Coordinates of C-alpha atoms in Angstrom, one line a residue:
M4 CA 0.0 0.0 0.0
E5 CA 2.8 2.4 0.9
Q6 CA 4.6 1.4 -2.3
N7 CA 1.6 2.3 -4.4
Q8 CA 1.3 5.7 -2.6
S9 CA 5.0 6.4 -3.3
Q10 CA 4.6 5.5 -6.9
T11 CA 1.6 7.7 -7.1
S12 CA 3.5 10.6 -5.5
I13 CA 6.4 10.1 -7.9
L14 CA 4.0 10.2 -10.9
T15 CA 2.4 13.3 -9.5
I16 CA 5.8 14.9 -9.1
D17 CA 6.8 13.9 -12.7
T18 CA 3.5 15.2 -14.1
N19 CA 3.9 18.5 -12.2
S20 CA 7.5 18.8 -13.4
S21 CA 6.6 18.1 -17.0
S22 CA 3.7 20.5 -16.9
S23 CA 5.9 23.2 -15.4
T24 CA 8.5 22.5 -18.1
I25 CA 5.8 23.0 -20.8
E26 CA 4.6 26.2 -19.1
S27 CA 8.2 27.5 -18.9
N28 CA 8.7 26.6 -22.6
I29 CA 5.6 28.5 -23.5
K30 CA 6.6 31.4 -21.5
S31 CA 10.1 31.4 -23.1
K32 CA 8.5 31.3 -26.5
N33 CA 6.2 34.1 -25.7
T34 CA 9.2 36.1 -24.3
N35 CA 11.2 35.4 -27.5
T36 CA 8.2 36.5 -29.6
E37 CA 7.9 39.7 -27.7
E38 CA 11.6 40.3 -28.1
N39 CA 11.4 39.7 -31.8
N40 CA 8.4 42.0 -32.0
S41 CA 10.3 44.8 -30.2
I42 CA 13.3 44.2 -32.5
S43 CA 11.1 44.6 -35.5
I44 CA 9.9 48.0 -34.2
G45 CA 13.5 49.0 -33.5
E46 CA 14.5 47.9 -37.0
I47 CA 11.8 50.0 -38.5
I48 CA 12.8 53.1 -36.6
L49 CA 16.5 52.5 -37.4
Y50 CA 15.7 52.0 -41.1
G51 CA 13.6 55.2 -41.3
S52 CA 16.4 57.1 -39.6
C53 CA 19.0 55.7 -42.0
L54 CA 16.8 56.5 -45.0
I55 CA 16.3 60.1 -44.0
I56 CA 20.0 60.6 -43.3
I57 CA 21.1 59.1 -46.6
C58 CA 18.5 61.1 -48.5
T59 CA 19.7 64.3 -46.7
I60 CA 23.3 63.6 -47.6
S61 CA 22.4 62.8 -51.2
F62 CA 20.2 65.8 -51.8
T63 CA 22.7 68.2 -50.2
Q64 CA 25.5 66.9 -52.5
A65 CA 23.4 66.9 -55.7
N66 CA 23.9 70.4 -57.1
N67 CA 22.0 71.5 -60.1
S68 CA 24.7 74.0 -61.0
T69 CA 27.1 71.1 -61.9
Y70 CA 25.1 70.5 -65.1
H71 CA 25.3 74.2 -66.0
Y72 CA 29.0 74.3 -65.5
T73 CA 29.5 71.2 -67.7
N74 CA 27.2 72.6 -70.4
M75 CA 28.9 75.9 -70.3
L76 CA 32.4 74.3 -70.8
R77 CA 31.0 72.1 -73.6
E78 CA 29.6 75.1 -75.4
A79 CA 32.9 77.0 -74.9
F80 CA 35.3 74.4 -76.2
V81 CA 33.4 71.6 -78.0
T82 CA 30.5 73.2 -79.9
S83 CA 32.2 76.5 -80.7
Q84 CA 32.7 76.9 -84.4
T85 CA 35.9 77.6 -86.4
D86 CA 36.1 80.1 -89.3
D87 CA 34.8 77.4 -91.7
G88 CA 31.8 76.6 -89.5
N89 CA 33.1 73.3 -88.1
T90 CA 33.3 72.4 -84.4
F91 CA 35.6 70.2 -82.4
N92 CA 33.3 67.2 -83.0
D93 CA 33.5 67.8 -86.7
I94 CA 37.3 67.2 -86.9
A95 CA 37.8 65.0 -90.0
Q96 CA 39.4 61.6 -89.5
S97 CA 41.5 62.0 -92.7
S98 CA 42.8 65.5 -92.1
G99 CA 45.0 66.9 -89.3
E100 CA 44.3 70.4 -90.4
D101 CA 40.9 70.5 -88.7
F102 CA 42.5 69.6 -85.4
W103 CA 45.0 72.6 -85.5
K104 CA 42.2 74.9 -86.7
A105 CA 40.1 74.0 -83.7
L106 CA 43.0 74.5 -81.3
Q107 CA 44.1 77.9 -82.7
G108 CA 40.5 79.0 -83.2
P109 CA 37.7 78.5 -80.6
I110 CA 39.8 76.7 -78.0
C111 CA 42.5 79.4 -77.7
S112 CA 39.9 82.2 -78.0
R113 CA 38.1 80.7 -74.9
L114 CA 41.2 80.0 -72.9
Y115 CA 42.5 83.5 -73.4
N116 CA 39.2 85.3 -73.8
I117 CA 40.5 86.9 -77.0
D118 CA 37.0 88.2 -77.9
N119 CA 36.8 90.2 -74.7
T120 CA 37.2 94.0 -75.4
E121 CA 35.3 95.5 -72.5
S122 CA 37.8 94.9 -69.7
N123 CA 40.9 97.0 -69.2
T124 CA 42.9 93.9 -68.5
P125 CA 45.0 92.9 -71.6
K126 CA 42.9 90.3 -73.4
I127 CA 45.9 88.1 -74.3
D128 CA 46.7 87.5 -70.6
Y129 CA 43.1 87.3 -69.3
G130 CA 42.7 84.0 -67.4
Y131 CA 38.9 83.7 -67.2
I132 CA 36.3 81.9 -69.2
Y133 CA 33.3 84.2 -70.0
N134 CA 34.8 86.8 -67.6
E135 CA 33.7 84.7 -64.5
N136 CA 35.4 81.3 -64.3
K137 CA 39.0 81.4 -63.3
I138 CA 41.5 79.1 -65.2
L139 CA 44.0 77.5 -62.8
G140 CA 47.4 77.1 -64.3
V141 CA 47.8 76.5 -68.0
A142 CA 46.4 74.0 -70.4
R143 CA 48.3 71.0 -71.7
L144 CA 48.5 68.8 -74.8
R145 CA 49.4 65.2 -74.4
Q146 CA 49.9 62.7 -77.2
V147 CA 50.3 58.9 -76.9
R148 CA 51.9 57.1 -79.8
V149 CA 52.0 53.5 -81.0
Q150 CA 55.2 51.7 -81.8
P151 CA 55.9 51.4 -85.6
N152 CA 55.8 47.8 -86.9
S153 CA 53.9 46.7 -83.8
C154 CA 51.4 44.6 -85.7
E155 CA 51.9 41.2 -87.2
L156 CA 51.8 40.8 -91.0
H157 CA 51.1 37.7 -92.9
K158 CA 54.3 36.4 -94.4
E159 CA 53.0 37.0 -98.0
F160 CA 52.5 40.7 -97.3
A161 CA 55.8 41.0 -95.4
K162 CA 57.6 39.3 -98.3
R163 CA 56.2 41.7 -100.9
N164 CA 56.7 44.8 -98.7
F165 CA 53.2 46.1 -99.4
T166 CA 53.3 48.4 -96.4
Q167 CA 56.0 50.7 -95.2
E168 CA 55.0 50.6 -91.5
C169 CA 52.3 48.7 -89.6
Y170 CA 50.7 50.0 -86.4
A171 CA 48.7 47.8 -84.1
E172 CA 45.8 48.9 -82.0
Y173 CA 46.9 51.0 -79.0
T174 CA 47.7 49.3 -75.8
V175 CA 50.0 50.3 -73.0
D176 CA 52.6 47.6 -73.8
K177 CA 52.7 48.8 -77.4
E178 CA 53.1 52.5 -76.6
D179 CA 56.0 54.2 -78.3
Q180 CA 58.3 56.0 -75.9
D181 CA 61.1 56.9 -78.3
S182 CA 61.9 60.6 -78.9
F183 CA 61.2 61.8 -82.4
G184 CA 61.4 65.0 -84.5
N185 CA 64.3 67.4 -85.2
N186 CA 65.1 69.4 -82.1
S187 CA 67.1 71.9 -84.1
L188 CA 63.8 73.1 -85.6
N189 CA 62.0 73.4 -82.3
I190 CA 62.2 76.8 -80.5
F191 CA 59.2 76.7 -78.2
T192 CA 58.5 72.9 -78.1
S193 CA 61.7 71.1 -77.3
D194 CA 60.0 69.0 -74.5
A195 CA 57.1 68.0 -76.6
W196 CA 59.2 65.5 -78.6
N197 CA 60.4 63.5 -75.6
Y198 CA 58.4 60.9 -73.7
T199 CA 57.1 61.7 -70.2
S200 CA 56.0 58.8 -68.0
A201 CA 52.6 58.6 -66.2
K202 CA 54.4 59.0 -62.8
Q203 CA 55.8 62.3 -63.9
T204 CA 52.6 63.6 -65.4
R205 CA 50.6 62.2 -62.4
T206 CA 47.8 61.5 -64.8
S207 CA 45.3 58.5 -64.7
A208 CA 44.3 56.5 -67.7
H209 CA 41.7 58.1 -70.0
A210 CA 39.0 56.1 -71.9
G211 CA 38.3 57.2 -75.4
V212 CA 36.1 55.8 -78.2
V213 CA 38.7 53.4 -79.6
S214 CA 40.8 52.5 -76.6
E215 CA 41.9 53.4 -73.1
Y216 CA 45.0 55.4 -73.0
G217 CA 47.8 55.5 -70.4
G218 CA 48.8 58.5 -68.3
G219 CA 52.1 59.1 -70.0
G220 CA 52.9 60.5 -73.4
F221 CA 54.5 63.5 -75.2
V222 CA 53.5 66.6 -73.4
Q223 CA 53.4 70.3 -74.4
L224 CA 52.3 73.0 -72.0
F225 CA 50.5 76.1 -73.0
T226 CA 51.6 79.5 -71.7
R227 CA 49.7 82.4 -70.1
N228 CA 50.2 84.5 -73.2
A229 CA 47.9 83.9 -76.2
N230 CA 50.5 84.9 -78.8
T231 CA 53.1 82.6 -77.4
T232 CA 50.7 79.7 -77.3
I233 CA 49.6 80.2 -80.9
E234 CA 53.3 80.2 -81.9
I235 CA 53.7 76.9 -80.0
L236 CA 50.8 75.4 -81.9
R237 CA 52.0 76.6 -85.2
E238 CA 55.5 75.1 -84.5
L239 CA 54.0 71.7 -83.6
Q240 CA 51.9 71.7 -86.8
R241 CA 54.8 72.8 -88.9
N242 CA 57.2 70.2 -87.6
S243 CA 54.5 67.4 -87.8
W244 CA 54.1 66.7 -84.1
I245 CA 51.1 64.6 -85.2
N246 CA 52.5 62.9 -88.3
R247 CA 50.0 60.1 -89.0
G248 CA 46.5 58.9 -88.3
G249 CA 43.1 60.5 -88.3
A250 CA 40.9 61.7 -85.5
I251 CA 37.8 60.3 -83.6
T252 CA 36.8 62.9 -81.2
S253 CA 35.4 62.4 -77.7
T254 CA 35.1 64.7 -74.7
S255 CA 35.0 64.3 -70.9
I256 CA 34.0 67.2 -68.8
R257 CA 33.7 66.7 -65.0
A258 CA 32.4 69.2 -62.5
V259 CA 32.8 68.4 -58.8
K260 CA 32.7 70.2 -55.5
L261 CA 36.0 69.7 -53.8
I262 CA 35.5 72.1 -50.8
R263 CA 32.6 70.3 -49.1
Y264 CA 31.6 72.4 -46.1
T265 CA 30.9 76.0 -47.0
T266 CA 27.2 76.6 -46.4
S267 CA 24.7 75.7 -43.6
I268 CA 23.3 72.9 -45.8
D269 CA 26.8 71.5 -46.2
Y270 CA 27.2 71.4 -42.4
L271 CA 23.8 69.7 -42.1
S272 CA 25.1 67.1 -44.5
F273 CA 28.3 66.8 -42.3
I274 CA 26.1 66.2 -39.2
C275 CA 24.2 63.5 -41.1
E276 CA 27.4 61.9 -42.2
I277 CA 28.6 61.7 -38.6
I278 CA 25.4 60.1 -37.5
F279 CA 25.4 57.7 -40.4
T280 CA 29.0 56.7 -39.6
L281 CA 28.0 55.9 -36.0
I282 CA 25.0 53.9 -37.1
V283 CA 27.2 51.9 -39.5
I284 CA 29.8 51.2 -36.7
L285 CA 27.0 50.1 -34.3
Q286 CA 25.6 47.8 -36.9
I287 CA 29.0 46.2 -37.6
F288 CA 29.5 45.4 -33.9
N289 CA 25.9 44.4 -33.1
K290 CA 25.1 42.2 -36.1
K291 CA 28.4 40.2 -36.3
Y292 CA 27.8 37.0 -38.1
L293 CA 24.0 37.1 -38.3
F294 CA 24.0 38.7 -41.8
L295 CA 24.1 35.4 -43.7
F296 CA 20.9 33.8 -42.3
N297 CA 18.4 35.4 -44.7
L298 CA 18.2 37.6 -47.8
W299 CA 17.4 40.9 -45.9
N300 CA 20.4 40.5 -43.6
L301 CA 22.6 39.9 -46.6
I302 CA 21.3 43.1 -48.1
N303 CA 22.1 44.8 -44.8
L304 CA 25.6 43.5 -45.1
I305 CA 26.0 44.8 -48.6
T306 CA 24.7 48.2 -47.6
I307 CA 27.1 48.4 -44.6
I308 CA 30.1 47.4 -46.8
L309 CA 29.2 50.0 -49.5
S310 CA 28.6 52.6 -46.8
F311 CA 31.9 51.8 -45.2
I312 CA 33.7 52.1 -48.5
R313 CA 32.0 55.5 -49.2
I314 CA 33.0 56.8 -45.7
L315 CA 36.6 55.8 -46.4
Y316 CA 36.5 57.6 -49.8
E317 CA 35.1 60.8 -48.1
I318 CA 37.8 60.7 -45.4
V319 CA 40.7 60.2 -47.9
N320 CA 39.2 62.9 -50.2
H321 CA 38.8 65.4 -47.4
F322 CA 42.4 65.0 -46.2
L323 CA 44.0 64.9 -49.7
T324 CA 42.0 68.0 -50.7
K325 CA 43.1 69.8 -47.6
K326 CA 46.7 68.8 -48.2
N327 CA 47.0 69.4 -52.0
L328 CA 44.4 72.1 -52.9
G329 CA 46.5 75.0 -51.6
N330 CA 49.5 73.9 -53.7
L331 CA 47.4 73.3 -56.8
L332 CA 45.9 76.8 -56.5
K333 CA 49.4 78.4 -56.4
I334 CA 50.4 76.8 -59.8
E335 CA 50.5 79.4 -62.6
N336 CA 52.8 78.2 -65.3
N337 CA 52.2 74.5 -65.1
Y338 CA 49.3 72.1 -65.4
P339 CA 47.6 71.6 -62.1
N340 CA 46.5 67.9 -62.0
F341 CA 43.2 67.4 -60.2
D342 CA 42.8 63.8 -61.5
E343 CA 43.3 62.1 -58.1
L344 CA 40.8 64.4 -56.3
F345 CA 38.3 64.1 -59.1
N346 CA 38.4 60.3 -59.1
L347 CA 38.0 60.1 -55.4
K348 CA 35.0 62.4 -55.4
I349 CA 33.3 60.7 -58.4
N350 CA 33.8 57.2 -56.8
S351 CA 32.5 58.5 -53.5
D352 CA 29.3 59.8 -55.2
F353 CA 29.0 56.4 -57.0
Y354 CA 29.0 54.4 -53.8
L355 CA 26.6 56.9 -52.2
G356 CA 24.2 56.5 -55.1
V357 CA 24.3 52.7 -54.9
T358 CA 23.8 52.7 -51.2
L359 CA 20.8 55.0 -51.5
A360 CA 19.2 52.8 -54.2
I361 CA 19.6 49.7 -52.1
T362 CA 18.3 51.4 -49.0
W363 CA 15.2 52.5 -50.8
L364 CA 14.6 49.0 -52.1
K365 CA 14.9 47.7 -48.6
I366 CA 11.6 49.5 -47.8
F367 CA 9.8 46.5 -49.3
K368 CA 10.7 44.5 -46.2
Y369 CA 8.8 46.9 -44.0
L370 CA 5.7 47.3 -46.2
N371 CA 4.3 43.9 -45.2
I372 CA 1.6 45.6 -43.2
N373 CA -0.1 46.2 -46.5
K374 CA -1.8 43.1 -48.1
T375 CA -0.7 44.0 -51.6
M376 CA 2.9 44.6 -50.7
L377 CA 3.0 41.5 -48.6
L378 CA 1.8 39.5 -51.6
L379 CA 4.3 41.2 -53.8
N380 CA 7.3 40.4 -51.5
K381 CA 6.2 36.8 -51.0
T382 CA 5.6 36.4 -54.8
I383 CA 9.1 37.6 -55.6
S384 CA 10.7 35.5 -52.9
S385 CA 8.7 32.4 -53.9
C386 CA 9.6 32.5 -57.6
L387 CA 13.3 33.3 -57.3
N388 CA 14.3 29.9 -58.6
E389 CA 12.0 30.2 -61.6
I390 CA 13.3 33.7 -62.2
F391 CA 16.9 32.5 -62.1
A392 CA 16.1 29.8 -64.6
F393 CA 14.3 32.3 -66.8
T394 CA 17.3 34.7 -66.6
S395 CA 19.6 31.9 -67.8
I396 CA 17.3 31.3 -70.9
F397 CA 17.1 35.0 -71.6
L398 CA 20.9 35.5 -71.4
I399 CA 21.5 32.6 -73.8
I400 CA 19.1 34.1 -76.4
F401 CA 20.3 37.7 -75.7
L402 CA 24.0 37.0 -76.0
A403 CA 23.4 34.9 -79.1
Y404 CA 21.6 37.8 -80.8
T405 CA 24.3 40.2 -79.5
Q406 CA 27.1 38.2 -81.2
L407 CA 25.0 37.8 -84.4
G408 CA 24.2 41.5 -84.6
W409 CA 27.8 42.4 -84.0
I410 CA 28.9 40.1 -86.8
L411 CA 26.2 41.2 -89.2
F412 CA 26.2 45.0 -88.6
G413 CA 29.4 45.8 -86.7
R414 CA 31.3 46.9 -89.8
Y415 CA 28.5 49.2 -91.0
L416 CA 26.5 50.7 -88.1
T417 CA 27.8 52.8 -85.2
E418 CA 25.6 51.2 -82.6
W419 CA 26.9 47.8 -83.5
R420 CA 30.6 48.6 -83.7
S421 CA 31.6 46.6 -80.7
F422 CA 30.3 43.8 -78.5
R423 CA 29.6 46.2 -75.7
T424 CA 27.7 48.7 -77.8
S425 CA 25.8 45.8 -79.4
I426 CA 24.4 44.9 -75.9
F427 CA 23.0 48.4 -75.5
A428 CA 21.6 48.3 -79.1
L429 CA 19.7 45.1 -78.3
F430 CA 18.3 46.6 -75.1
R431 CA 17.2 49.6 -77.1
M432 CA 15.4 47.3 -79.5
I433 CA 13.4 45.9 -76.6
L434 CA 12.2 49.4 -76.0
G435 CA 11.4 49.9 -79.7
D436 CA 14.4 52.1 -80.5
F437 CA 16.0 50.7 -83.7
D438 CA 16.8 51.7 -87.3
L439 CA 15.0 49.2 -89.5
Y440 CA 15.9 51.0 -92.7
A441 CA 19.7 51.0 -91.9
M442 CA 19.5 47.3 -91.1
R443 CA 17.5 46.6 -94.3
N444 CA 20.0 48.5 -96.4
I445 CA 22.8 46.1 -95.2
G446 CA 20.7 43.1 -96.0
Q447 CA 17.3 42.9 -97.6
I448 CA 16.6 39.6 -96.0
I449 CA 19.1 39.3 -93.1
G450 CA 18.2 42.7 -91.5
P451 CA 14.4 42.3 -91.2
L452 CA 14.8 38.6 -90.4
F453 CA 17.2 39.4 -87.5
L454 CA 14.8 42.1 -86.2
F455 CA 11.6 40.2 -86.4
S456 CA 13.0 36.9 -85.0
Y457 CA 14.5 38.8 -82.0
I458 CA 11.2 40.6 -81.3
Y459 CA 9.4 37.2 -81.6
F460 CA 11.6 35.4 -79.1
V461 CA 11.7 38.3 -76.6
Y462 CA 8.2 39.6 -76.7
F463 CA 6.1 36.6 -77.6
V464 CA 8.1 33.8 -75.9
L465 CA 10.3 35.2 -73.1
L466 CA 8.1 38.0 -72.0
N467 CA 5.0 35.8 -71.8
M468 CA 7.0 33.1 -70.0
F469 CA 8.1 35.6 -67.4
L470 CA 4.5 36.9 -66.9
A471 CA 3.3 33.3 -66.6
I472 CA 5.8 32.6 -63.8
I473 CA 4.8 35.7 -61.9
N474 CA 1.1 35.1 -62.4
E475 CA 1.2 31.5 -61.3
T476 CA 3.3 32.3 -58.2
Y477 CA 1.0 35.2 -57.3
S478 CA -2.1 33.0 -57.5
R479 CA -0.5 30.4 -55.3
V480 CA 0.6 33.0 -52.7
E481 CA -2.8 34.8 -52.7
S482 CA -4.5 31.5 -51.8
D483 CA -2.5 31.2 -48.6
K484 CA -4.8 33.0 -46.1
T485 CA -2.5 32.6 -43.1
L486 CA 0.3 34.4 -44.8
Q487 CA -2.0 37.4 -45.5
T488 CA -2.9 38.0 -41.9
F489 CA 0.2 37.0 -39.9
K490 CA 2.5 39.9 -40.8
I491 CA -0.3 42.5 -40.4
K492 CA -1.3 41.2 -37.0
K493 CA 2.2 41.0 -35.9
F494 CA 2.9 44.6 -36.9
S495 CA -0.4 45.9 -35.4
M496 CA 0.4 44.2 -32.1
N497 CA 3.8 45.9 -32.0
F498 CA 2.2 49.3 -32.4
Y499 CA -0.6 48.5 -30.0
Q500 CA 2.0 48.1 -27.3
L501 CA 3.2 51.6 -28.0
I502 CA -0.2 53.3 -27.6
P503 CA -0.4 55.0 -24.2
R504 CA -3.2 53.7 -22.1
K505 CA -4.1 52.8 -18.5
K506 CA -2.5 49.6 -17.3
S507 CA -5.7 48.6 -15.4
I508 CA -7.4 48.2 -18.8
D509 CA -4.9 45.4 -19.6
Y510 CA -5.8 43.6 -16.3
E511 CA -9.5 44.1 -17.0
T512 CA -9.0 42.5 -20.4
N513 CA -7.1 39.6 -18.8
L514 CA -9.7 39.1 -16.2
K515 CA -12.4 38.9 -18.8
I516 CA -10.4 36.3 -20.7
R517 CA -10.1 34.3 -17.5
G518 CA -14.0 34.3 -17.2
Y519 CA -14.6 37.0 -14.6
T520 CA -17.7 39.1 -15.0
D521 CA -17.8 42.9 -14.8
D522 CA -19.1 42.8 -11.3
D523 CA -16.3 40.4 -10.3
I524 CA -13.7 42.7 -11.9
K525 CA -15.0 45.7 -9.9
K526 CA -14.8 43.7 -6.7
I527 CA -11.2 42.7 -7.5
V528 CA -10.2 46.2 -8.3
N529 CA -11.8 47.5 -5.1
K530 CA -10.0 44.8 -3.1
Y531 CA -6.5 45.6 -4.4
D532 CA -7.0 49.4 -4.6
I533 CA -5.1 50.1 -1.4
N534 CA -5.0 53.9 -1.8
K535 CA -8.6 54.0 -2.9
D536 CA -8.0 56.2 -6.0
G537 CA -10.1 54.1 -8.4
N538 CA -7.0 52.9 -10.3
L539 CA -4.4 50.3 -9.6
D540 CA -0.8 51.5 -9.6
E541 CA 2.2 49.4 -10.4
R542 CA 2.6 48.0 -6.9
E543 CA -1.1 47.1 -6.6
Q544 CA -1.0 45.4 -10.0
K545 CA 1.9 43.3 -9.0
I546 CA 0.1 42.1 -5.9
M547 CA -3.0 41.2 -7.9
K548 CA -0.9 39.5 -10.6
H549 CA 0.8 37.4 -7.9
D550 CA -2.5 36.3 -6.4
L551 CA -3.8 35.4 -9.9
E552 CA -0.8 33.3 -10.7
T553 CA -0.7 31.5 -7.3
G554 CA -4.5 31.0 -7.1
Q555 CA -4.9 33.0 -3.9
L556 CA -7.4 35.4 -5.4
K557 CA -10.8 34.9 -3.7
L558 CA -13.7 37.3 -4.1
N559 CA -15.2 36.5 -0.7
Q560 CA -12.1 37.7 1.2
K561 CA -12.4 41.1 2.8

């Protein structure tokens, strides 16, 4: 008998312990849920703060006047006409005369403001463009040359000596660094015939239409006197400084703001940059290795990396500008090289723009309170595998047509002249921007067949395939009723906790859930209302909560 009682007691203890374990697990799950909910609210606030700060930094740095500066310089040097009505862009590929006419004509007239007759300052020494924009230092001509006999000829051509010299396409390893010309004939331009390395010129590579050119070359500086500069140009032309080849013109005009903090808006941007830097540092230390668990955390990691790179660019740019700008402004008779500062600023703006774009896209994560946005996010995430498969098919067809168009039209049409430009030409065809007549003139059958077959595969096959993937996934997601309500309920519960209200209302709600009537609730409140103010303060609520949990709450007690 005693043994049975002991076994019963053991079973009772085990049952109680298991039930208490279940209750503790439920409580821990509820606690974790509450913590996750609070973290979600914190993430929303943090995201909104980051978005406002990044937008403030971007808008304060985006200056509309940069376009007007660029357009003004383009009109001054590129589109200004020579005596025969041609511009810099009209320089003929078969004649070097146009190049020298453009230099001695509109370019020199803008550099030295030769047309200015209103100012008392001698016009040949006037260092302003349009009387307002100061020219720092002097201009510079730089020529890069290709080594003679740098290309490989077929043995039959080499045997018959059909060509005197053969020049390959320009690359840095085929660059000619040998001096040329007759120095006895050069009075003003003795240095222009000797090679200067990129380290000496402190110039970065420049991308043109045909190739990308190194920073070295044969350099000739202008002077601060217009007459002397014109004599230099005439001497270079007379002694054939450019002795072969034609011309394919391209221009690159960059307007940047090197001195960052000058106005109140700039200082506002500075404050936002400091706050943003602190946020990035805190995220780096808080998140640690949790970035790789889901897509949104991976996007957070990418955003932080881009932000960190941009911050480094800004720091380096600030100190280099502070270090070098004073010396560059003092240069008068040499070429002040701003390439390093320009590149740092342009790269910094690039990373800022990419960071801003990704930050805006991240807003989809926090729009799940809306049914439509929730369905959109879930649809995209659910059909990622199908989209990747579709992208593979699209790239196969797209690259095939790119190579075909390059081969068919590359030797005739400008937009198909290279593989890279052919890619953009095909994208333009998707938007309906193409020249059917030019393609038909090249081939009466091949041109239209290429166009119509490409449109057929892209519009009627691939586009409908993509829409079918999205439509099927959207229908499947829309039928999931639990998905539509969970996110919204979770979000609303978070904000419900933030609404200020009397804490006694929470206990009244809990008591109603436990089955107490309104009369019982009034009796309970009156019982625990020690100070008799009609409300339960924090101490009174703790006492009532303890009695509820321990089962000591009895209404018949006085």
